[in-house]
Short mmCIF file of C-alpha atoms and ligand atoms in Angstrom, two decimals:
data_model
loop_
_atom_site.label_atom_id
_atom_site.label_comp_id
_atom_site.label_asym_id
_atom_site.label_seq_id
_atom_site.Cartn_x
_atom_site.Cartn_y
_atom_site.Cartn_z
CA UNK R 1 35.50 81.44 -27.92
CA UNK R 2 31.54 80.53 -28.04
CA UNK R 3 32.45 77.65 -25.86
CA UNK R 4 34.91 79.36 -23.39
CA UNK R 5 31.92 81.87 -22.74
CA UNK R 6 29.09 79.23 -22.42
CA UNK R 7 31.44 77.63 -20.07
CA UNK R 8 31.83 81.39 -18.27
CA UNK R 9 28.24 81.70 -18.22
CA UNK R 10 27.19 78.12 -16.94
CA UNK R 11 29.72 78.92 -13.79
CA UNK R 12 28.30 81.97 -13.04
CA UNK R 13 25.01 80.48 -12.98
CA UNK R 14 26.07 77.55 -11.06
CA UNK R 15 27.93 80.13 -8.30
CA UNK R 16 24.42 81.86 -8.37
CA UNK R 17 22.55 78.84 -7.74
CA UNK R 18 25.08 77.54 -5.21
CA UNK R 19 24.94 80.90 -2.97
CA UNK R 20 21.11 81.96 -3.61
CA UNK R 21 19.73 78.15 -2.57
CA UNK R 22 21.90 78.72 1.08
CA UNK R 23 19.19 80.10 3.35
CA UNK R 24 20.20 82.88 4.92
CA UNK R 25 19.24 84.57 8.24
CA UNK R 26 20.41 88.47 7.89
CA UNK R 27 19.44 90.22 10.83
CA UNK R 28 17.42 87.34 12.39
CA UNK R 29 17.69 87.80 16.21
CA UNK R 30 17.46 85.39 19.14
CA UNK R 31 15.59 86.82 21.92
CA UNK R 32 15.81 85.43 25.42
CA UNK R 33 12.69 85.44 27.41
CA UNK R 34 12.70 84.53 31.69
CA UNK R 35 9.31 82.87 31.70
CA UNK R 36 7.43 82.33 35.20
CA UNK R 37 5.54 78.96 34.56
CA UNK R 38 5.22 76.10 32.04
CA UNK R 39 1.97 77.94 30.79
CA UNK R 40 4.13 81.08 29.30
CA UNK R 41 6.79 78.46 28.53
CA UNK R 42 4.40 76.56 26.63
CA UNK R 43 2.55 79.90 24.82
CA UNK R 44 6.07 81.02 23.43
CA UNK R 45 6.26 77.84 22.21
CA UNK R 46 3.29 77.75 20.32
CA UNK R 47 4.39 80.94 18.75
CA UNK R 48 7.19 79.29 17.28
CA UNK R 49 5.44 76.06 15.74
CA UNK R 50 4.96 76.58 11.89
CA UNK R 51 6.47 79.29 11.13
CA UNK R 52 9.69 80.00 8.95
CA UNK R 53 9.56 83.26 11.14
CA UNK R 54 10.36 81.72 14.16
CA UNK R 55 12.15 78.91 15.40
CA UNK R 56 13.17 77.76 18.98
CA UNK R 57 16.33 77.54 20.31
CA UNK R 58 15.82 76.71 23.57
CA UNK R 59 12.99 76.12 25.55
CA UNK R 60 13.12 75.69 29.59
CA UNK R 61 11.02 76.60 32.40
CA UNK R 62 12.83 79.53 33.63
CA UNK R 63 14.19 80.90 29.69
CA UNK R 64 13.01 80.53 25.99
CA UNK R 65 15.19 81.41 23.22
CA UNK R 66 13.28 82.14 19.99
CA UNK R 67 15.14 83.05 17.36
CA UNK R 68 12.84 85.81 14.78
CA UNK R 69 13.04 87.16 11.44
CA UNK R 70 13.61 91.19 10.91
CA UNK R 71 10.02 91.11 10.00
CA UNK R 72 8.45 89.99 13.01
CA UNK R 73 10.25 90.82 15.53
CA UNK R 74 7.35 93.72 16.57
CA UNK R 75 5.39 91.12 16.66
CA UNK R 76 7.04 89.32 19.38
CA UNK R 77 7.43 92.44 21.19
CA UNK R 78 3.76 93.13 20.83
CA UNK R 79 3.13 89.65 22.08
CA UNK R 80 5.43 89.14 25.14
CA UNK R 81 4.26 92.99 26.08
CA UNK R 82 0.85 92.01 26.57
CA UNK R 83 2.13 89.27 28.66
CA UNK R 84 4.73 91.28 30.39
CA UNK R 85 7.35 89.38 29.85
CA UNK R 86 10.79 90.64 29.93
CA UNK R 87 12.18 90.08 26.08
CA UNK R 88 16.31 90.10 26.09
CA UNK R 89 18.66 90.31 22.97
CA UNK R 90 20.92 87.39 22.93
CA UNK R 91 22.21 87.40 19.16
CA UNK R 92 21.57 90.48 17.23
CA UNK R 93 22.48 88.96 13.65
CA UNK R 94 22.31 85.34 13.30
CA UNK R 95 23.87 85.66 9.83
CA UNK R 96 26.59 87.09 11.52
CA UNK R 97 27.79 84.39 13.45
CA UNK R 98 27.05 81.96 10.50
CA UNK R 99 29.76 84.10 8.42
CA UNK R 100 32.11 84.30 11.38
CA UNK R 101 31.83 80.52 11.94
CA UNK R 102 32.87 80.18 8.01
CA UNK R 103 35.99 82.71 8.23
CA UNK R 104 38.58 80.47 10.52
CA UNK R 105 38.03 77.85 7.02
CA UNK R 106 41.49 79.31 5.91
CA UNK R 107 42.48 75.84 6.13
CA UNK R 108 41.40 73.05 3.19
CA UNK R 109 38.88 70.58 4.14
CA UNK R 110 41.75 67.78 4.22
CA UNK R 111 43.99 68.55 6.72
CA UNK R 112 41.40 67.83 9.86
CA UNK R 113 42.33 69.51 13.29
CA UNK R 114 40.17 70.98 15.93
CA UNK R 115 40.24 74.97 14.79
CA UNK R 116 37.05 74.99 12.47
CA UNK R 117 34.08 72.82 11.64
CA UNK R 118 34.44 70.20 9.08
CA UNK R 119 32.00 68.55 6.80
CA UNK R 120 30.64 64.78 7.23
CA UNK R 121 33.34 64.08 4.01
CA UNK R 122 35.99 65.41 6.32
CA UNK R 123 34.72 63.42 9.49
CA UNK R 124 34.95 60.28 7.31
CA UNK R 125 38.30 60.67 6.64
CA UNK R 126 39.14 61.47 10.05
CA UNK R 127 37.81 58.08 11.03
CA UNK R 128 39.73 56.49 8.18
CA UNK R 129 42.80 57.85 9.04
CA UNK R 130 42.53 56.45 13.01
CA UNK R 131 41.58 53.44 11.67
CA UNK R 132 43.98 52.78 9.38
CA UNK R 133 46.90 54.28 11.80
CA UNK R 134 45.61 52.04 15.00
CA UNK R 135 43.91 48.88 13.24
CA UNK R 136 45.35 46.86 16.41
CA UNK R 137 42.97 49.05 19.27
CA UNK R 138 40.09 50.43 16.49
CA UNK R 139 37.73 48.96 14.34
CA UNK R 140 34.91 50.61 11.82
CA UNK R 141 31.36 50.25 13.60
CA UNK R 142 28.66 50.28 10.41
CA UNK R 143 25.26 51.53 12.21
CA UNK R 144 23.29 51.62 8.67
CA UNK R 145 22.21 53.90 5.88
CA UNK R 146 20.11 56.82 6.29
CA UNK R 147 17.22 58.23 4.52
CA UNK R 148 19.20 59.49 1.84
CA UNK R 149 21.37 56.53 1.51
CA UNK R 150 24.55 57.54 3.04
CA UNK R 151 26.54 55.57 5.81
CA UNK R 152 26.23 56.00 9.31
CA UNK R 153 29.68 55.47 10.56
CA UNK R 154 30.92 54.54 14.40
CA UNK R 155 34.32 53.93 15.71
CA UNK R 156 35.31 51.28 18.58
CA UNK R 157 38.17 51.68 20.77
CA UNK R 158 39.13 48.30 22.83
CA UNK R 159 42.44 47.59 23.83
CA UNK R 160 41.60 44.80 25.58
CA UNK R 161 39.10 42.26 26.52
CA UNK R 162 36.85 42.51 29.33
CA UNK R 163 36.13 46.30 29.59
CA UNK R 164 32.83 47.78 29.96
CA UNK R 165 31.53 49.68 27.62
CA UNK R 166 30.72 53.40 26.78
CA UNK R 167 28.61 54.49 24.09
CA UNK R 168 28.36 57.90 22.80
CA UNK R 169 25.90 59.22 20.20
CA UNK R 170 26.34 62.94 18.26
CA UNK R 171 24.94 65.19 16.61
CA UNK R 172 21.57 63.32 16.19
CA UNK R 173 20.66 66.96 15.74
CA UNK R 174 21.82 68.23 12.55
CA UNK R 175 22.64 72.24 13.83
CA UNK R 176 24.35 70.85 17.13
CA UNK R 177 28.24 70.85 15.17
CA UNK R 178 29.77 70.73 18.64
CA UNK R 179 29.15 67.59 19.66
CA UNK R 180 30.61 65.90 16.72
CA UNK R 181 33.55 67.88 16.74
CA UNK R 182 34.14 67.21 20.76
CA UNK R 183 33.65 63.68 19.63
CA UNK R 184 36.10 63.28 17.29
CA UNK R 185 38.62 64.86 19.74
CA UNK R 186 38.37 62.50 22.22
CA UNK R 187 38.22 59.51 19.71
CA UNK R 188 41.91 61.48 18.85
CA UNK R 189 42.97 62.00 22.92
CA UNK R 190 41.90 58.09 23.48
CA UNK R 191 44.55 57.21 20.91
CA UNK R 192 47.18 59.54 21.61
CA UNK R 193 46.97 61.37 24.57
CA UNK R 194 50.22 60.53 27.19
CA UNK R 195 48.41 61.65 29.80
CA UNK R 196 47.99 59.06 32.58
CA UNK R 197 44.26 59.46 33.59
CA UNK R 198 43.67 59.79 30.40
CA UNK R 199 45.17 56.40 29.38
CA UNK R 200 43.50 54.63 31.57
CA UNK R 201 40.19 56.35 30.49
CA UNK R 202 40.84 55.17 27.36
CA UNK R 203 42.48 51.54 28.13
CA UNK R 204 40.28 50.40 30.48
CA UNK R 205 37.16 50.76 28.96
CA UNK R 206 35.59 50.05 25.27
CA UNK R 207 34.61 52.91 23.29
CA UNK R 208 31.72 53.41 20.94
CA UNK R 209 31.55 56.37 18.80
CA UNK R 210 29.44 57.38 16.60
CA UNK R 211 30.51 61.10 15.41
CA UNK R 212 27.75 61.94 13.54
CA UNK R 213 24.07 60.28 13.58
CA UNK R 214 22.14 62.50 11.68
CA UNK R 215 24.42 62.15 8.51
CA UNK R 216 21.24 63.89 6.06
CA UNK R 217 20.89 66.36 8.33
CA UNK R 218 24.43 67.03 8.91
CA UNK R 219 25.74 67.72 5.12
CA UNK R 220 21.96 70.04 4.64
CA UNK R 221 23.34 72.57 7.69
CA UNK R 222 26.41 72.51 5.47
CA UNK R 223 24.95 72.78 2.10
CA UNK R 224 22.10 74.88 2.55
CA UNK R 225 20.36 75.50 6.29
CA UNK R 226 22.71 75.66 8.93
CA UNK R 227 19.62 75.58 11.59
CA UNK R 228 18.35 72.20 10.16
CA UNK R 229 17.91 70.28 13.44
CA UNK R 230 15.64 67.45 12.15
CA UNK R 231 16.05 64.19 9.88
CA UNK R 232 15.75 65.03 5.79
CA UNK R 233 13.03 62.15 5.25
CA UNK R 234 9.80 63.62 3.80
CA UNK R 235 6.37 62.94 5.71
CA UNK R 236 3.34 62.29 3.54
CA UNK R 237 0.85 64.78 3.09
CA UNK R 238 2.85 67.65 4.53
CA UNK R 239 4.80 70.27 2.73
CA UNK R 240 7.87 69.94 6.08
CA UNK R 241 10.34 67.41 6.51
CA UNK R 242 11.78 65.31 8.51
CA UNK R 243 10.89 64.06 12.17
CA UNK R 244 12.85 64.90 15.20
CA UNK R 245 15.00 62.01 15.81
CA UNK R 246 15.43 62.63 19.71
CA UNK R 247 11.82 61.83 19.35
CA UNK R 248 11.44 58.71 17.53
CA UNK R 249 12.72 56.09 19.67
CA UNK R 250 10.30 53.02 20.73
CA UNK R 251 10.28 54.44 24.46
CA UNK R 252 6.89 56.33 26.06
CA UNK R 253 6.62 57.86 22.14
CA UNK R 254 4.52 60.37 22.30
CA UNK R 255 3.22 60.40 25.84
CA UNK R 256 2.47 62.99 27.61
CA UNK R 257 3.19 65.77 25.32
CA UNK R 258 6.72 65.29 24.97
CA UNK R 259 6.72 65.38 21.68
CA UNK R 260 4.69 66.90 18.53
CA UNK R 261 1.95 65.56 15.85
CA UNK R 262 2.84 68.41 13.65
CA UNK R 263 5.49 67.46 10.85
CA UNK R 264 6.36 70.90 10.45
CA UNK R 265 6.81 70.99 14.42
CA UNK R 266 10.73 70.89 15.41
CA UNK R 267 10.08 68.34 17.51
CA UNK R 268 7.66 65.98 15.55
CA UNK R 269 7.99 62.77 16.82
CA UNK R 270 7.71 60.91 13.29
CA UNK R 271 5.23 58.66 11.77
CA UNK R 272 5.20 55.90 14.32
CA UNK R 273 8.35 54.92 16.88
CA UNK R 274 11.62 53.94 14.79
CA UNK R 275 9.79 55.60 11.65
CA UNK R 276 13.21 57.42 11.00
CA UNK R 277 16.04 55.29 9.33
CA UNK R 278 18.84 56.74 11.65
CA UNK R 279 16.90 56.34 14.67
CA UNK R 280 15.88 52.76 13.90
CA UNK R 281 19.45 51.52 12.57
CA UNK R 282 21.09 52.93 15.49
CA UNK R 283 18.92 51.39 18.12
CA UNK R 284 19.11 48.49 16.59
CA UNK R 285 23.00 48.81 16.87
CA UNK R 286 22.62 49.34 20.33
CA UNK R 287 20.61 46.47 21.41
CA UNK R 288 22.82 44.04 19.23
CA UNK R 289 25.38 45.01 21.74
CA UNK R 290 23.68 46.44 25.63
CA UNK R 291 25.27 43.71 27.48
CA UNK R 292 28.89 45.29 26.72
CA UNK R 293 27.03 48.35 27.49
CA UNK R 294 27.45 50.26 31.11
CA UNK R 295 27.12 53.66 29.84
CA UNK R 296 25.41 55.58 27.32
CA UNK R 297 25.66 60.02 26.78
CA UNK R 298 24.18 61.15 24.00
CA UNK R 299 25.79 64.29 23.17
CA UNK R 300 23.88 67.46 22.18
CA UNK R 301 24.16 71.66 22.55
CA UNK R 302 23.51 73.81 24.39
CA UNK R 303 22.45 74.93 27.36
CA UNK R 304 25.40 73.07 29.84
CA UNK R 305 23.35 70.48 31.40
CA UNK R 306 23.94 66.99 32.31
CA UNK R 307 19.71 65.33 32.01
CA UNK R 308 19.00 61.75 32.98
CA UNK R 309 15.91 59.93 32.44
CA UNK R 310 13.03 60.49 32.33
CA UNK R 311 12.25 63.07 29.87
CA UNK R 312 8.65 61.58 28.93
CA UNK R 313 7.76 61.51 32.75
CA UNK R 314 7.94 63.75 35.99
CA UNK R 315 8.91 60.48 38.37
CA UNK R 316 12.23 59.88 39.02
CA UNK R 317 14.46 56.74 37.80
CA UNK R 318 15.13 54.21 40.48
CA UNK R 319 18.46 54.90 41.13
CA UNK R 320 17.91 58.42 40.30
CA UNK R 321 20.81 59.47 43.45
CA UNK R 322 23.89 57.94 41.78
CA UNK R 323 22.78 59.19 38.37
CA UNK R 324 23.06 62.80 40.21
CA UNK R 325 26.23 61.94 41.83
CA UNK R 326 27.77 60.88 38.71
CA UNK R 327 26.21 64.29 37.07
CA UNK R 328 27.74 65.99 40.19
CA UNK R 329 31.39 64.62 39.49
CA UNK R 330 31.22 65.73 35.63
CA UNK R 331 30.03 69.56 36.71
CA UNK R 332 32.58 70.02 39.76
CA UNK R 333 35.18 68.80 37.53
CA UNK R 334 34.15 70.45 34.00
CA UNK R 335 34.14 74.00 37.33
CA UNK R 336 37.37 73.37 37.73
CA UNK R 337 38.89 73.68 35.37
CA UNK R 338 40.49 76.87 34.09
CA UNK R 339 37.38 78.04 31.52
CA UNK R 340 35.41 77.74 34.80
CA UNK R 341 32.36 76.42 32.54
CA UNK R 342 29.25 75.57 34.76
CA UNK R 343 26.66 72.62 34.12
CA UNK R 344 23.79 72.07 35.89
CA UNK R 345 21.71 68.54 35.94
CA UNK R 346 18.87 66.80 36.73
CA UNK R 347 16.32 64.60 35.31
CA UNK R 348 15.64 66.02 31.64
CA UNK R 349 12.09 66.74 32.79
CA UNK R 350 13.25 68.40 35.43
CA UNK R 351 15.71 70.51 34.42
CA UNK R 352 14.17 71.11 31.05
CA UNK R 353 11.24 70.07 29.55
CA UNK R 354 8.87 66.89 28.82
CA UNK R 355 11.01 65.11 25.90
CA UNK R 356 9.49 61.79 24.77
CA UNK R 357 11.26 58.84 22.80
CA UNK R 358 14.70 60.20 23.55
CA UNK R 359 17.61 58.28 23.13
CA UNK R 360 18.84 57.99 26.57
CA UNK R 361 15.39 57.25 27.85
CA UNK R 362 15.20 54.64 25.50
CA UNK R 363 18.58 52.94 26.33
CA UNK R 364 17.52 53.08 29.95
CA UNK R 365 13.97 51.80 30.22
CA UNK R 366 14.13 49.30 27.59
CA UNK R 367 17.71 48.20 27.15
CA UNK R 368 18.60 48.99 30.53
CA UNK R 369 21.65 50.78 30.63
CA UNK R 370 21.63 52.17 34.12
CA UNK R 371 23.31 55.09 33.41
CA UNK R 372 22.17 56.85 30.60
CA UNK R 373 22.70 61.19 29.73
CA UNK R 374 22.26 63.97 27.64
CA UNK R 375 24.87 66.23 27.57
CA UNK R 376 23.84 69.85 26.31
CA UNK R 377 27.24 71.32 25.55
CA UNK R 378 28.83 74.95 25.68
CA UNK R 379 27.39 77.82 25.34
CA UNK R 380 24.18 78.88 27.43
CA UNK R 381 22.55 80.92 24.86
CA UNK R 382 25.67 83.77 23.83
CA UNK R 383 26.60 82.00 20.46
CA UNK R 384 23.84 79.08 20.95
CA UNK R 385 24.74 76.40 18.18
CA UNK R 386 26.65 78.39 16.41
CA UNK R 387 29.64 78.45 18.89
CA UNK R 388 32.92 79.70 17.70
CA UNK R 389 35.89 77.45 16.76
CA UNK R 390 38.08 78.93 19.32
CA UNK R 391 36.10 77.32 21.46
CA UNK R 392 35.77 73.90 20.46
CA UNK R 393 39.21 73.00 22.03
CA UNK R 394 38.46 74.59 25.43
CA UNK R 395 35.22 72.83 25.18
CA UNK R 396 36.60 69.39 23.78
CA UNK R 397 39.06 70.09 27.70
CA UNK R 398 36.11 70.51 29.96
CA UNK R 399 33.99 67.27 28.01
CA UNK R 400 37.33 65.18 28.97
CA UNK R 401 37.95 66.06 32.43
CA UNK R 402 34.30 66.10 32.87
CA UNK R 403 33.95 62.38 31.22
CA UNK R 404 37.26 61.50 33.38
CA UNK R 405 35.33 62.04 36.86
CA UNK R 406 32.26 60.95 36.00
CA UNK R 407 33.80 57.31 35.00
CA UNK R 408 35.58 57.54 37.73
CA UNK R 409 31.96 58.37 40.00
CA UNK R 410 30.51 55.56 38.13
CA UNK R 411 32.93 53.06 38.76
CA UNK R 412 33.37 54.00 42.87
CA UNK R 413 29.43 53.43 42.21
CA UNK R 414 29.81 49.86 41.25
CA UNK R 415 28.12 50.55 37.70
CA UNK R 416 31.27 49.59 35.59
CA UNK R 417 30.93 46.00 36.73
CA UNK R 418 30.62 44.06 32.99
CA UNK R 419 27.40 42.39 32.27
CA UNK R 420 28.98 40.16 29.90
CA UNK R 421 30.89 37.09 29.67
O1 LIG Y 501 15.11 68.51 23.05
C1 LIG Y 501 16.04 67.70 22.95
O2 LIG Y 501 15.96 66.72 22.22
C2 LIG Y 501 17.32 67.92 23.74
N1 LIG Y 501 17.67 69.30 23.74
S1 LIG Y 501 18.17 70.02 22.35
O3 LIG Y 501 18.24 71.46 22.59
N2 LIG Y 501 19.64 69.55 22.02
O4 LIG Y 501 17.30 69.66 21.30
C3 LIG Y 501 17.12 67.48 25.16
C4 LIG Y 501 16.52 66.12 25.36
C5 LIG Y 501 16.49 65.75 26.79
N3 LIG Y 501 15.33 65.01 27.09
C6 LIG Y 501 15.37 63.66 27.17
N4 LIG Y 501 16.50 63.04 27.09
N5 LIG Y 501 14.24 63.02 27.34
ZN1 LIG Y 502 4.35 54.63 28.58
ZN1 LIG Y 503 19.99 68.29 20.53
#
């Protein structure tokens, strides 16, 4: 009896523990704010560096999303008053969302499908599964180990010799769940879809996947903060951690602010270029293999925007037309289909803000891979990261028909030509 209730009482304590270390975010609200120039751009963004109060969502020159806690949200009225800037409710409960994103997990973690979000241990076992089922077409791609010593896992589809080659990266941002889950649909649709475009998507190209880069990251939004963007690796001498891996590759780091010095900044750029375990194993991954490489989209949410280099720089990319007409071919075709979804593009300083040491930058300038995106998924600021799973299969249908024309753009474009022999 002594034992049954020290067992009672150890469970409710653990239950305790395992609910009261999940941070939550009861009536935290995410404000959306049209900003005229870079400079108010810029001031709103200041707002949000260190502090657990705030934290940006998005950041471009014509909105801002800044998410606030209940307790200073007169604050940020106060502030963008005095500016007169107009200050728009876009989520009025981020908790909310966070519990309605949890409710469609009626089904167990083990049975994987494309209704709910899944955790990495789920992902894993998704990849085993299409590995084991198609060990003639697949093969397991081992990028590394990250900070906290799990594996970073990648899949590549070939079913035949000679292909170019298509590289996608996800979910190097821990919060973005979307792209992993659009990622493991296709890796799915390239294996069993009957469709003919979509076979020859598949078939005539080599695929490499890797579902989710920011493994640490990943399992923390699941565990405990599921607005953890950053890696999990500490930074010495600061309280914060992790470094922005969309900041950390060996390409322009740090120039012209495009990234931040501050580790508790949401985009600090990390110790020094490759400082970030992920970042460094998966570049390293990629240059092993950039003459199979034509392509590379790194996938991320949200905002529905297609961004080519340069995000460290204002000048445009040599060939800076066909990357638009290839961008052009994934929006008109994403349009038209029946969800009607609209992207935009341009360069990613362009259309959105000075980024330094991103990943498609990177692959561009210094392993030259001529076409090289980010893709900011679904939605534009309704849901944010936190979109609903009834939406991840619409969205997994626009990312396919959108990937289907712009291979199709690039090829007309002579960029599918292999660079290997
Ligand atoms: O800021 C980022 O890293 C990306 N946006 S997100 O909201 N997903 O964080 C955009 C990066 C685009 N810039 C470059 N590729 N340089
Ligand atoms: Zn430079
Ligand atoms: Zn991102």
């Amino acid at each position: 009896m002594k034992s049954l209730i020290l067992v009672i009482a150890s469970l409710v304590i653990f239950l305790a523990l395992g609910s009261a270390s999940k941070v939550r975010y009861d009536n935290f609200k995410v404000f959306k704010i049209r900003t005229k120039n870079v400079e108010q751009q810029q001031m709103i963004e200041k707002l949000a560096a260190n502090s657990e109060n705030f934290n940006l969502w998005h950041s471009g020159n014509k909105e801002v999303h800044i998410m606030v806690s209940p307790q200073k949200v007169i604050h940020l009225q106060n502030y963008t008053r005095a500016y007169s800037l107009p200050l728009e409710v876009m989520v009025s409960n981020v908790q909310s969302l966070i519990d309605g994103e949890q409710l469609s997990k009626s089904t167990d973690d083990s049975t994987f499908g494309w209704t709910r979000y899944y955790p990495l241990s789920a992902i894993e076992a998704f990849l085993d599964e299409i590995l084991a089922k198609y060990p003639a077409v697949t093969s397991a791609i081992d990028i590394g180990t990250s900070y906290e010593g799990r594996k970073i896992r990648g899949i590549k589809i070939s079913y035949k010799e000679g292909n170019p080659g298509i590289f996608i990266e996800s979910n190097i941002h821990a919060r973005e769940w979307i792209t992993s889950a659009t990622a493991t649909w296709l890796i799915n649709e390239f294996l069993t879809s009957t469709d003919e475009d979509v076979r020859s998507l598949a078939e005539n190209h080599d695929w490499y996947i890797v579902p989710v880069l920011n493994v640490d990251g990943f399992v923390y939004t699941h565990d405990t903060d599921r607005m953890w963007r950053k890696t999990r690796q500490p930074v010495n001498f600061s309280s914060c951690i992790g470094a922005d891996p969309n900041r950390n590759f060996d390409s322009h780091w740090m120039e012209n602010n495009g990234a931040s010095a501050d580790p508790c900044a949401q985009t600090y750029a990390g110790t020094e270029p490759f400082s970030e375990p992920e970042v460094k194993a998966i570049a390293d991954y990629i240059a092993s293999i950039k003459e199979r490489l034509n392509i590379l989209i790194a996938f991320h949410s949200y905002g529905q925007l297609l961004l080519s280099p340069y995000g460290w720089t204002g000048d445009l990319p040599s060939n800076y037309d066909d990357l638009m007409a290839v961008a052009e071919a994934y929006s008109n075709a994403v349009k038209a289909m029946p969800y009607g979804t609209e992207y935009t593009y341009g360069t990613s300083s362009g259309a959105l803000y000075f980024a330094s040491g991103a990943t498609n930058d990177w692959a561009y300038s210094e392993q030259d891979i001529r076409l090289s995106y980010t893709i900011e998924f679904r939605d534009t600021g309704r849901f944010g990261f936190i979109l609903p799973p009834v939406q991840i299969i619409p969205q997994c249908e626009d990312a396919l028909a959108g990937l289907l024309a712009f291979v199709k753009k690039a090829d007309e474009l002579g960029y599918l030509e292999v660079k290997y022999t």
